[in-house]
Short mmCIF file of C-alpha atoms and ligand atoms in Angstrom, two decimals:
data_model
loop_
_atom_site.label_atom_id
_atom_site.label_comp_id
_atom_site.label_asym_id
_atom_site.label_seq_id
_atom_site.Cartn_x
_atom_site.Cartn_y
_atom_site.Cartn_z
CA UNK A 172 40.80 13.83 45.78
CA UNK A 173 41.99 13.13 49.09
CA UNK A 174 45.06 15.43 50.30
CA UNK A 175 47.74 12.68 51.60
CA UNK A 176 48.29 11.20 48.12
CA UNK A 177 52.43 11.21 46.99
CA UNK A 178 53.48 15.31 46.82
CA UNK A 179 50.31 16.95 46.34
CA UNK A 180 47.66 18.66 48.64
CA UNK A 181 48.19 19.89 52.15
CA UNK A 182 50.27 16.84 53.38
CA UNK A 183 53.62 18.11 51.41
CA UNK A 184 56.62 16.79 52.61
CA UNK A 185 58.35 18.71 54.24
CA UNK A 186 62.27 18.78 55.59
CA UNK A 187 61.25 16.19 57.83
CA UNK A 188 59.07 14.79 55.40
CA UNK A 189 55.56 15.17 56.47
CA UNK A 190 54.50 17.97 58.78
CA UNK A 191 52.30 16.20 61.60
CA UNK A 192 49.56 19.17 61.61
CA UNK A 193 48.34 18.14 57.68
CA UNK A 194 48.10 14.37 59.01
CA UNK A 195 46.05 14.98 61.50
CA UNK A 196 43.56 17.08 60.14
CA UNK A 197 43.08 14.55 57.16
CA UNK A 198 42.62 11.68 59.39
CA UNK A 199 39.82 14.05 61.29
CA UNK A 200 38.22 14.26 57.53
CA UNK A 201 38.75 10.84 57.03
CA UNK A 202 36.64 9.68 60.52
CA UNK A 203 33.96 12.61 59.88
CA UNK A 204 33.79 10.63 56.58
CA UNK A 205 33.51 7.41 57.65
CA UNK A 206 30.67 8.15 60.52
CA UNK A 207 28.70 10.03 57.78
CA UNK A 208 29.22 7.20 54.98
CA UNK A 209 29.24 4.12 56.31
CA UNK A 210 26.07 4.27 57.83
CA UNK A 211 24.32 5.54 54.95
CA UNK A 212 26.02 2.59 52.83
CA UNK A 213 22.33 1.52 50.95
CA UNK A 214 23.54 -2.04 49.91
CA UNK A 215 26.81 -4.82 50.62
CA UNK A 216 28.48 -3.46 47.40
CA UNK A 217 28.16 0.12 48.54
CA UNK A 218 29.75 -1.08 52.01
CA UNK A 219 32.51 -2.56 49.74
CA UNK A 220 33.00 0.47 47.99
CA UNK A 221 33.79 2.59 51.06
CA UNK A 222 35.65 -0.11 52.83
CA UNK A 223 38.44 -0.15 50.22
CA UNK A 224 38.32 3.23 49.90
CA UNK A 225 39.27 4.11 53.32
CA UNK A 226 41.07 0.73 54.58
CA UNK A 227 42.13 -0.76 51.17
CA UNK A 228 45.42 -2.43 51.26
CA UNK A 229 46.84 -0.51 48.01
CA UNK A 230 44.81 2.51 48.19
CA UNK A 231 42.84 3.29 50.98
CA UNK A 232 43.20 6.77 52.41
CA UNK A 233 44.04 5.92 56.09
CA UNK A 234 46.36 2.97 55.06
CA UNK A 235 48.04 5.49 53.14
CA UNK A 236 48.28 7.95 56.08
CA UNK A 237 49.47 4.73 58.54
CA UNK A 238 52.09 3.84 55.64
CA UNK A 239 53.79 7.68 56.22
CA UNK A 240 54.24 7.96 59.98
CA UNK A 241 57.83 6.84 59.46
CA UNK A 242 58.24 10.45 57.69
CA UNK A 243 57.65 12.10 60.70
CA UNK A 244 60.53 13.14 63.32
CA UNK A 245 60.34 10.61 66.03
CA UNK A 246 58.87 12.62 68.65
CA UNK A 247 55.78 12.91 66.45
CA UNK A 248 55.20 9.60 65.58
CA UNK A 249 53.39 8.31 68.62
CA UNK A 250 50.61 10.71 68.64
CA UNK A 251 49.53 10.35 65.56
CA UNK A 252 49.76 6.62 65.00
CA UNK A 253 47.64 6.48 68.05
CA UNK A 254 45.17 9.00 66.24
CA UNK A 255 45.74 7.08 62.98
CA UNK A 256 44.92 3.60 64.39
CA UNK A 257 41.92 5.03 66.51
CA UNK A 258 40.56 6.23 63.20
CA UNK A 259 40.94 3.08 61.75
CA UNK A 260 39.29 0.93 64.57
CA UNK A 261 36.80 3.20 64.59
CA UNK A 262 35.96 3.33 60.98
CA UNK A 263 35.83 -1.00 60.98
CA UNK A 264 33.46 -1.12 63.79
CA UNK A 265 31.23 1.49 61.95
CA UNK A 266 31.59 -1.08 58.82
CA UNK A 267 31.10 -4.48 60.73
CA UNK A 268 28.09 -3.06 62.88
CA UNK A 269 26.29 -1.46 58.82
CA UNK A 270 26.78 -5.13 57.60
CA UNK A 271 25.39 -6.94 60.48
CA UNK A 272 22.33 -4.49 59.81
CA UNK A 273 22.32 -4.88 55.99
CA UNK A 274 22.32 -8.65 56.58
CA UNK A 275 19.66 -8.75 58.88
CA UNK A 276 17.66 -6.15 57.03
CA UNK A 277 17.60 -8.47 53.79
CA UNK A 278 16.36 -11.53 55.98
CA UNK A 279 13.54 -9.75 57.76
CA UNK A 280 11.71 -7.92 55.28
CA UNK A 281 8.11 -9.31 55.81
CA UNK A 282 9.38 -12.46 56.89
CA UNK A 283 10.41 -13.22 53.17
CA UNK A 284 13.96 -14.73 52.70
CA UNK A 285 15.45 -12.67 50.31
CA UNK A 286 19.06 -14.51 49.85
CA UNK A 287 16.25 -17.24 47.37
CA UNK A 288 17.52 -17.13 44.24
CA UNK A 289 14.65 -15.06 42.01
CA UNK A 290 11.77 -16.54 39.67
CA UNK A 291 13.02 -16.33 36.08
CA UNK A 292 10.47 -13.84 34.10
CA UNK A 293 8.36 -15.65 31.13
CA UNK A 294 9.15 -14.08 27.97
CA UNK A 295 5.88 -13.51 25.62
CA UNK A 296 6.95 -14.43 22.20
CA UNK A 297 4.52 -14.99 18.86
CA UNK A 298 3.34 -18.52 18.51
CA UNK A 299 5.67 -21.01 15.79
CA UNK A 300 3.03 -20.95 13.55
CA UNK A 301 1.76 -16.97 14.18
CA UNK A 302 5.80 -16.46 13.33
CA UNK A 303 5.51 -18.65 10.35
CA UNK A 304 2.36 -16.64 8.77
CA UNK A 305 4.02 -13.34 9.48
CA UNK A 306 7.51 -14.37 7.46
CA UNK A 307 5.59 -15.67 4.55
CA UNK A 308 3.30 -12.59 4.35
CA UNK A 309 6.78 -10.65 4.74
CA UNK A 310 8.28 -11.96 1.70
CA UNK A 311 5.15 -12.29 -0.28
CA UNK A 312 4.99 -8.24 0.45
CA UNK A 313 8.18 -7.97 -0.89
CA UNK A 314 7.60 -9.50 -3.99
CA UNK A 315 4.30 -7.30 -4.76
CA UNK A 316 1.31 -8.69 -2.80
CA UNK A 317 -1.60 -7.27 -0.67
CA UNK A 318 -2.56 -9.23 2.20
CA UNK A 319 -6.39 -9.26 2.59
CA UNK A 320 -8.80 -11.00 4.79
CA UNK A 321 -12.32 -12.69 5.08
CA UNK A 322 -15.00 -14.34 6.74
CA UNK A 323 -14.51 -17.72 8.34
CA UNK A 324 -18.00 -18.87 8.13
CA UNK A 325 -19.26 -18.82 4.01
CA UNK A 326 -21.89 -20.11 1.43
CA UNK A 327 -21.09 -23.49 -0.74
CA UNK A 328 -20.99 -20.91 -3.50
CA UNK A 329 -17.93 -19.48 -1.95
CA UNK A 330 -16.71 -22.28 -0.60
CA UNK A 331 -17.44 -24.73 -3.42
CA UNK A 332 -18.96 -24.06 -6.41
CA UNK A 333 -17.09 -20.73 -7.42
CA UNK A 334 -13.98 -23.01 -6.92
CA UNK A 335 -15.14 -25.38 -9.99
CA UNK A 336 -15.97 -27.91 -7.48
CA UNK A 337 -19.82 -29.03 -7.74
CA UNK A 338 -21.11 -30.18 -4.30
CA UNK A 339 -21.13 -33.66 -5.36
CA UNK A 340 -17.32 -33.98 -6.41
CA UNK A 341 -15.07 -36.39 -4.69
CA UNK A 342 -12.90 -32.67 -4.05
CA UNK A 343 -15.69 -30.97 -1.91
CA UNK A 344 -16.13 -34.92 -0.06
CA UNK A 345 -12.38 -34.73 0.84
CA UNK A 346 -12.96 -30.83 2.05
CA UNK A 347 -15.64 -31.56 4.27
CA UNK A 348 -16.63 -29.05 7.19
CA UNK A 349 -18.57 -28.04 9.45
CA UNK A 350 -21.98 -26.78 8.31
CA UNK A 351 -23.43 -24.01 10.86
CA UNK A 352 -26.79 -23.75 8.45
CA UNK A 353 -28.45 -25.17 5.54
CA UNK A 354 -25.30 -24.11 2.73
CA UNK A 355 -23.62 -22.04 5.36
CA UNK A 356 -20.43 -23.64 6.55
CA UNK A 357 -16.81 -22.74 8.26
CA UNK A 358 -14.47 -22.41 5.11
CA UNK A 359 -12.78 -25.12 4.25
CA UNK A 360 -10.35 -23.19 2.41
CA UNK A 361 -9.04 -19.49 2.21
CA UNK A 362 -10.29 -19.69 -1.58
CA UNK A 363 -13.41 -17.65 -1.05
CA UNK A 364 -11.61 -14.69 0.00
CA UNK A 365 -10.32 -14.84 -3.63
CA UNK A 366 -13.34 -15.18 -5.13
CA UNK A 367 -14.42 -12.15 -3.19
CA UNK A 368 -11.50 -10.26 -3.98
CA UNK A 369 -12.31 -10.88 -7.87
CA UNK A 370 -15.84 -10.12 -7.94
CA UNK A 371 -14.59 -6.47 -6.06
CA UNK A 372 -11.63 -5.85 -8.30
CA UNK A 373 -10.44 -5.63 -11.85
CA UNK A 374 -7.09 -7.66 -12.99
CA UNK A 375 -3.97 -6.82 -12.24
CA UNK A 376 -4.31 -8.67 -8.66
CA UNK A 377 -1.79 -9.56 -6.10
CA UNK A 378 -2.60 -11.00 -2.94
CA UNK A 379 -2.08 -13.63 -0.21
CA UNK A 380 -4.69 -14.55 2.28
CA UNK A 381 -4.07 -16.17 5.51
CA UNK A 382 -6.96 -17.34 8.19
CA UNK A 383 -8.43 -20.34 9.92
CA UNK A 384 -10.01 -22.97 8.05
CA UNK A 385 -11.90 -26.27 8.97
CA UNK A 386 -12.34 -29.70 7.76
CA UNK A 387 -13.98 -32.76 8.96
CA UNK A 388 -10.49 -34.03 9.60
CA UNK A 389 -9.20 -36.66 12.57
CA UNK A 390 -7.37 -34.91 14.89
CA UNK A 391 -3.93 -36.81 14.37
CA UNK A 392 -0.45 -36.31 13.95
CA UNK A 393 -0.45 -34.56 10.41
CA UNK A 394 -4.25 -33.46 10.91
CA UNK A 395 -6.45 -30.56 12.75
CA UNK A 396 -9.70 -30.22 12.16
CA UNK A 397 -8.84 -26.33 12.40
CA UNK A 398 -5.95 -24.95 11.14
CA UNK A 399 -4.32 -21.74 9.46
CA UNK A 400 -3.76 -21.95 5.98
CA UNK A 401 -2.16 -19.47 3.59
CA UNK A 402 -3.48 -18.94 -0.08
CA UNK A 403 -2.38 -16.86 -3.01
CA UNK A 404 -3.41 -15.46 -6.14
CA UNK A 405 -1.79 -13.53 -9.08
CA UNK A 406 -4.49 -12.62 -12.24
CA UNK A 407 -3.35 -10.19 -15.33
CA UNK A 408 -2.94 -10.37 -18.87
CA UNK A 409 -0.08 -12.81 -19.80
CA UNK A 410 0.59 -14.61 -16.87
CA UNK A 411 2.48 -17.69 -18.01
CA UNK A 412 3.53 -21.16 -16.50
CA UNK A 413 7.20 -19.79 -15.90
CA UNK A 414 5.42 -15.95 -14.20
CA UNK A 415 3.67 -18.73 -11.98
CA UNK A 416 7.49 -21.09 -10.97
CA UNK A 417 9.32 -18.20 -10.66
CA UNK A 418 7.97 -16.61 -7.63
CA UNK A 419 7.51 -18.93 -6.28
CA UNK A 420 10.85 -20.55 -5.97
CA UNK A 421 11.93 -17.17 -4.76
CA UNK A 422 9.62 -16.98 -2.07
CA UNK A 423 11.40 -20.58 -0.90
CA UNK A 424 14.39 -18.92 -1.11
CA UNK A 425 13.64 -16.59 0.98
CA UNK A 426 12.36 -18.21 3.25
CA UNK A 427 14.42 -21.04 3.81
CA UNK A 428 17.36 -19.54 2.58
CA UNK A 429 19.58 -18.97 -0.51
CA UNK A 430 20.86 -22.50 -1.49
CA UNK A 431 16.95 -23.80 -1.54
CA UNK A 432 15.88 -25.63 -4.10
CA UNK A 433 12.33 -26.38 -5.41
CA UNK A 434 10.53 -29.11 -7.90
CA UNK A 435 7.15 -28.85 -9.21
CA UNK A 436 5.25 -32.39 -9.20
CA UNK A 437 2.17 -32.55 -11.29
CA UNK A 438 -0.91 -32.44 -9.20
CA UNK A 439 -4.63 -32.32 -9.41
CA UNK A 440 -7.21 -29.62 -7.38
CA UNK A 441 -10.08 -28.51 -9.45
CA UNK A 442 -9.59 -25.10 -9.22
CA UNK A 443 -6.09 -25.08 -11.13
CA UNK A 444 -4.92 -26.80 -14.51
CA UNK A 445 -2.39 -27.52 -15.09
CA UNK A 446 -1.46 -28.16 -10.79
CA UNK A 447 1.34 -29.27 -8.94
CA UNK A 448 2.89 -29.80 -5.24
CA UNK A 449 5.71 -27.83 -4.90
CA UNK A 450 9.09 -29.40 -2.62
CA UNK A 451 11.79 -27.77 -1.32
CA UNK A 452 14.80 -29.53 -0.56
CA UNK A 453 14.90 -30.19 2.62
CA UNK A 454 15.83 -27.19 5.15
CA UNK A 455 17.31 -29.69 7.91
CA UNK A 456 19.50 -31.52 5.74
CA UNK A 457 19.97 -29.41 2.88
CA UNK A 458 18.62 -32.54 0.85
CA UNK A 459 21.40 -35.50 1.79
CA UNK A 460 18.17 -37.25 3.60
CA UNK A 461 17.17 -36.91 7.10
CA UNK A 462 14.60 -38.39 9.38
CA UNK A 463 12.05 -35.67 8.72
CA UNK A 464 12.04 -35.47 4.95
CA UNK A 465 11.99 -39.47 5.11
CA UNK A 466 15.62 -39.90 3.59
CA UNK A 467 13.97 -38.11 0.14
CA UNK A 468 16.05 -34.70 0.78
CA UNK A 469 12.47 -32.87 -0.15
CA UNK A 470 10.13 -31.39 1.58
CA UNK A 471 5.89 -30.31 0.22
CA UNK A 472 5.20 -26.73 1.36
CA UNK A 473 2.18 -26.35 -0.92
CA UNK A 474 0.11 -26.73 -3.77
CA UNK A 475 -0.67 -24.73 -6.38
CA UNK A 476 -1.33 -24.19 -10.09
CA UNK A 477 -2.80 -21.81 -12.64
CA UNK A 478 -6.45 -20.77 -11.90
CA UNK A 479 -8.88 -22.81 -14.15
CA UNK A 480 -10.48 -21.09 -16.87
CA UNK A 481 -14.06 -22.09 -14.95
CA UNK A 482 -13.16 -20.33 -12.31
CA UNK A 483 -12.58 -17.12 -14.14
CA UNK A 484 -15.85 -17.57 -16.01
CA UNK A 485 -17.36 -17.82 -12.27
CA UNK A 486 -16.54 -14.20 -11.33
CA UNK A 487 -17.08 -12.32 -14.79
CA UNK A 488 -13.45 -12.11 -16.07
CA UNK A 489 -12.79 -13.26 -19.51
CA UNK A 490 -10.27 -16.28 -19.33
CA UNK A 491 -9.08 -15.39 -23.00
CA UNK A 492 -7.77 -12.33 -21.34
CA UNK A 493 -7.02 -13.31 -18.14
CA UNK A 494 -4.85 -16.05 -16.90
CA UNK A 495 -3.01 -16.64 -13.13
CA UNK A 496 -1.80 -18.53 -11.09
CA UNK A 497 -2.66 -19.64 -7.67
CA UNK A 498 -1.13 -21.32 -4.07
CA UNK A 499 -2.39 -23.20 -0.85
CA UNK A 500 -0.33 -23.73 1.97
CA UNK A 501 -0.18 -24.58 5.46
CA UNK A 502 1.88 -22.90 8.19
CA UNK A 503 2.03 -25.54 10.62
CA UNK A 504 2.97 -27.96 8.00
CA UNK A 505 5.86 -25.18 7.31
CA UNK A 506 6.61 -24.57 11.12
CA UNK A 507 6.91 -28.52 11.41
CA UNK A 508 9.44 -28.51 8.46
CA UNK A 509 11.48 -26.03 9.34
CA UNK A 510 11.43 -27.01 12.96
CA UNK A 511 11.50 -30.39 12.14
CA UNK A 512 8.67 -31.09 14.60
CA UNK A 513 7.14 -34.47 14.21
CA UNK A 514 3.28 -33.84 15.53
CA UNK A 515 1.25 -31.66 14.29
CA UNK A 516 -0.87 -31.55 17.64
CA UNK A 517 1.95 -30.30 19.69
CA UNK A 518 1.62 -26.59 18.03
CA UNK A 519 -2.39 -26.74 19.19
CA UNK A 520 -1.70 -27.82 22.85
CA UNK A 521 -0.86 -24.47 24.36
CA UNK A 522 2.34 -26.45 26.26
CA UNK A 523 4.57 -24.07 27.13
CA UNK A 524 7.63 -26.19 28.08
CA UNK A 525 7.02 -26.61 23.87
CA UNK A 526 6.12 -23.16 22.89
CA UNK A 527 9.23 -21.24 25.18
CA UNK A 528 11.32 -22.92 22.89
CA UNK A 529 10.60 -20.55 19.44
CA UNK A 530 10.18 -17.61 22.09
C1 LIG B 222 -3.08 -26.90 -0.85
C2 LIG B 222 -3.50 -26.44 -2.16
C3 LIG B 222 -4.26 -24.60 -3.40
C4 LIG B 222 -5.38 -22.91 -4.62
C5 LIG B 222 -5.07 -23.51 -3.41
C6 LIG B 222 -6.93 -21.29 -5.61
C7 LIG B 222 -7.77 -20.25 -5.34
C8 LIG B 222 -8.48 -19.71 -6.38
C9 LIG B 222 -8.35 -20.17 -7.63
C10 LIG B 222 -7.50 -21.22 -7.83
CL1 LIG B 222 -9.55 -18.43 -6.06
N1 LIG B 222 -6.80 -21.77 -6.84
N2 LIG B 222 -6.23 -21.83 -4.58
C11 LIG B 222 -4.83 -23.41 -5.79
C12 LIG B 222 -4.01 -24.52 -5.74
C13 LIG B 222 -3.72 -25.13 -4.54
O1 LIG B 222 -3.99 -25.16 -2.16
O2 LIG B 222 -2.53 -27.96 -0.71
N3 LIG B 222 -3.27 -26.09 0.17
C14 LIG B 222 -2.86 -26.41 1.51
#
């Protein structure tokens, strides 16, 4: 703390008020202080800093000094206001010639004008539908299953037949891919990573299986011809129709939030029986009808069913014991509804004016 402040340190008042010995030797500080600090001031602020500290109207330390000559007897006063002002010139030159060189110093440095505004940093952030697939996993965890993985490139047994769809059914037509080999093809489906996960396990199973898949599809607004997709499949003793809604509907709560509701419309894939798509209402408009459910107030996240008795028999479990249920969907489709995004090709074009917007 400096020493001239009101009643305390060396500068006590005295009868007079002030004894002119104590003034002087803090203004001496004061200018040692200012030729040591001032120079060494790193940036404009720092100048700031010591400016008001010293000269500051309400508080600097020489003002304050200046502001108490009239204490002293009159013979005094001269000499030390001269000191006092000479201390205070001195100490603003020292401050004008440090921001002259901090000025300069911030223009020059190799050339580069450093008063430009800076490049805002890109922030890395998980791709819409990368988000998507983690969340549903997330809640799917929650509510009991494994997530497990599997090849992209399979057999038509996989692919196909397992599935209760013979090669010549209008279902493995509308699933067509791309064939690498004679019967070896890119999945069309995540379905044959639940085949595999029956023939390695024994009932009670739990799991959800995302991955790419491929079809023979245009490459249009609601269409890629790859494309993540999201499966799932429960299998014990006594799984029933209402074991197979109720998750189900949670996991849409969950995901979409609390006041979600669903509806189960009867369906048809060949691997389930009975099947059904499965609306939500719709997370934009909470189901009053907007442009992106169509004015219906639903939305179709997936489809689903319980697994077909055929495709039990196809990997050795006994479908009078066994019954599940199981669910396809797709995360862009999801990221679209919940973003309301209108084109499916905009989460495949790698724009990031697009993609900084879920970051
Ligand atoms: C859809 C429909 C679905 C399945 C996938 C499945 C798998 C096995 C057995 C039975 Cl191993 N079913 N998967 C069932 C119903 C629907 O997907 O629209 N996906 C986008």
């Amino acid at each position: 703390m400096s020493g001239e402040g009101q009643g305390s340190g060396p500068a006590r008042p005295s009868a007079e008020g002030v004894a002119a010995a104590d003034l002087i030797r803090a203004l001496a500080a004061l200018e040692r202080e200012a030729e040591e600090a001032i120079p060494a001031a790193a940036t404009p602020d720092e100048l700031e800093a010591i400016r008001v500290r010293l000269l500051g109207r309400r508080e600097g330390r020489i003002t304050a000094i200046l502001r108490r000559l009239g204490e002293l007897p009159p013979g005094e006063r001269p000499a030390v206001g001269a000191l006092a002002n000479r201390v205070k010139a001195a100490a603003t030159a020292l401050l004008e010639a440090r921001a002259a060189e901090l000025a300069a110093g911030a223009r020059e440095v190799a050339g580069e004008d450093l008063t430009l505004p800076g490049r805002a940093r890109w922030i890395g952030a998980a791709h819409p539908v990368t988000q998507v697939i983690e969340e549903v996993c997330a809640v799917f965890r929650a509510l009991g299953f494994t997530r497990v993985r599997g090849p992209e490139a399979e057999t038509e047994w996989y692919n196909f037949v397992a599935l209760n769809t013979p090669l010549d059914h209008p279902a493995a037509d509308m699933q067509d891919t791309f064939y690498l080999a004679d019967g070896i093809l890119l999945r069309s489906h995540t379905s044959p990573v639940q085949i595999r996960t029956m023939l390695a396990h024994r009932p009670p199973i739990r799991v959800v299986v995302p991955g790419m898949c491929y079809r023979r599809d245009p490459f249009d607004a609601s269409h890629a011809p790859a494309f993540e997709q999201i499966e799932g499949l429960v299998v014990d003793e006594g799984i029933t129709f209402v074991d197979f809604k109720a998750p189900l509907a949670e996991f849409a709560r969950r995901f979409f939030g609390p006041r979600t509701a669903t509806r189960f419309r009867p369906s048809y894939f060949p691997f389930t029986e009975p099947s059904a798509e499965v609306d939500v209402s719709c997370p934009l408009c909470g189901g009053a009808g907007c442009r992106t459910c169509k004015g219906t107030g639903w939305m179709e996240i997936m489809g689903a069913g319980m697994v077909h008795p055929a495709v039990f028999e196809n990997v050795g479990y006994d479908p009078e014991r066994y019954t599940g249920f199981a669910f396809g969907m797709g995360p862009a489709r999801i990221a679209m509804a919940r973003y309301g995004i209108p084109d499916i090709r905009l989460l495949y074009e790698a724009d990031a004016r697009f993609l900084e917007q879920f970051a």
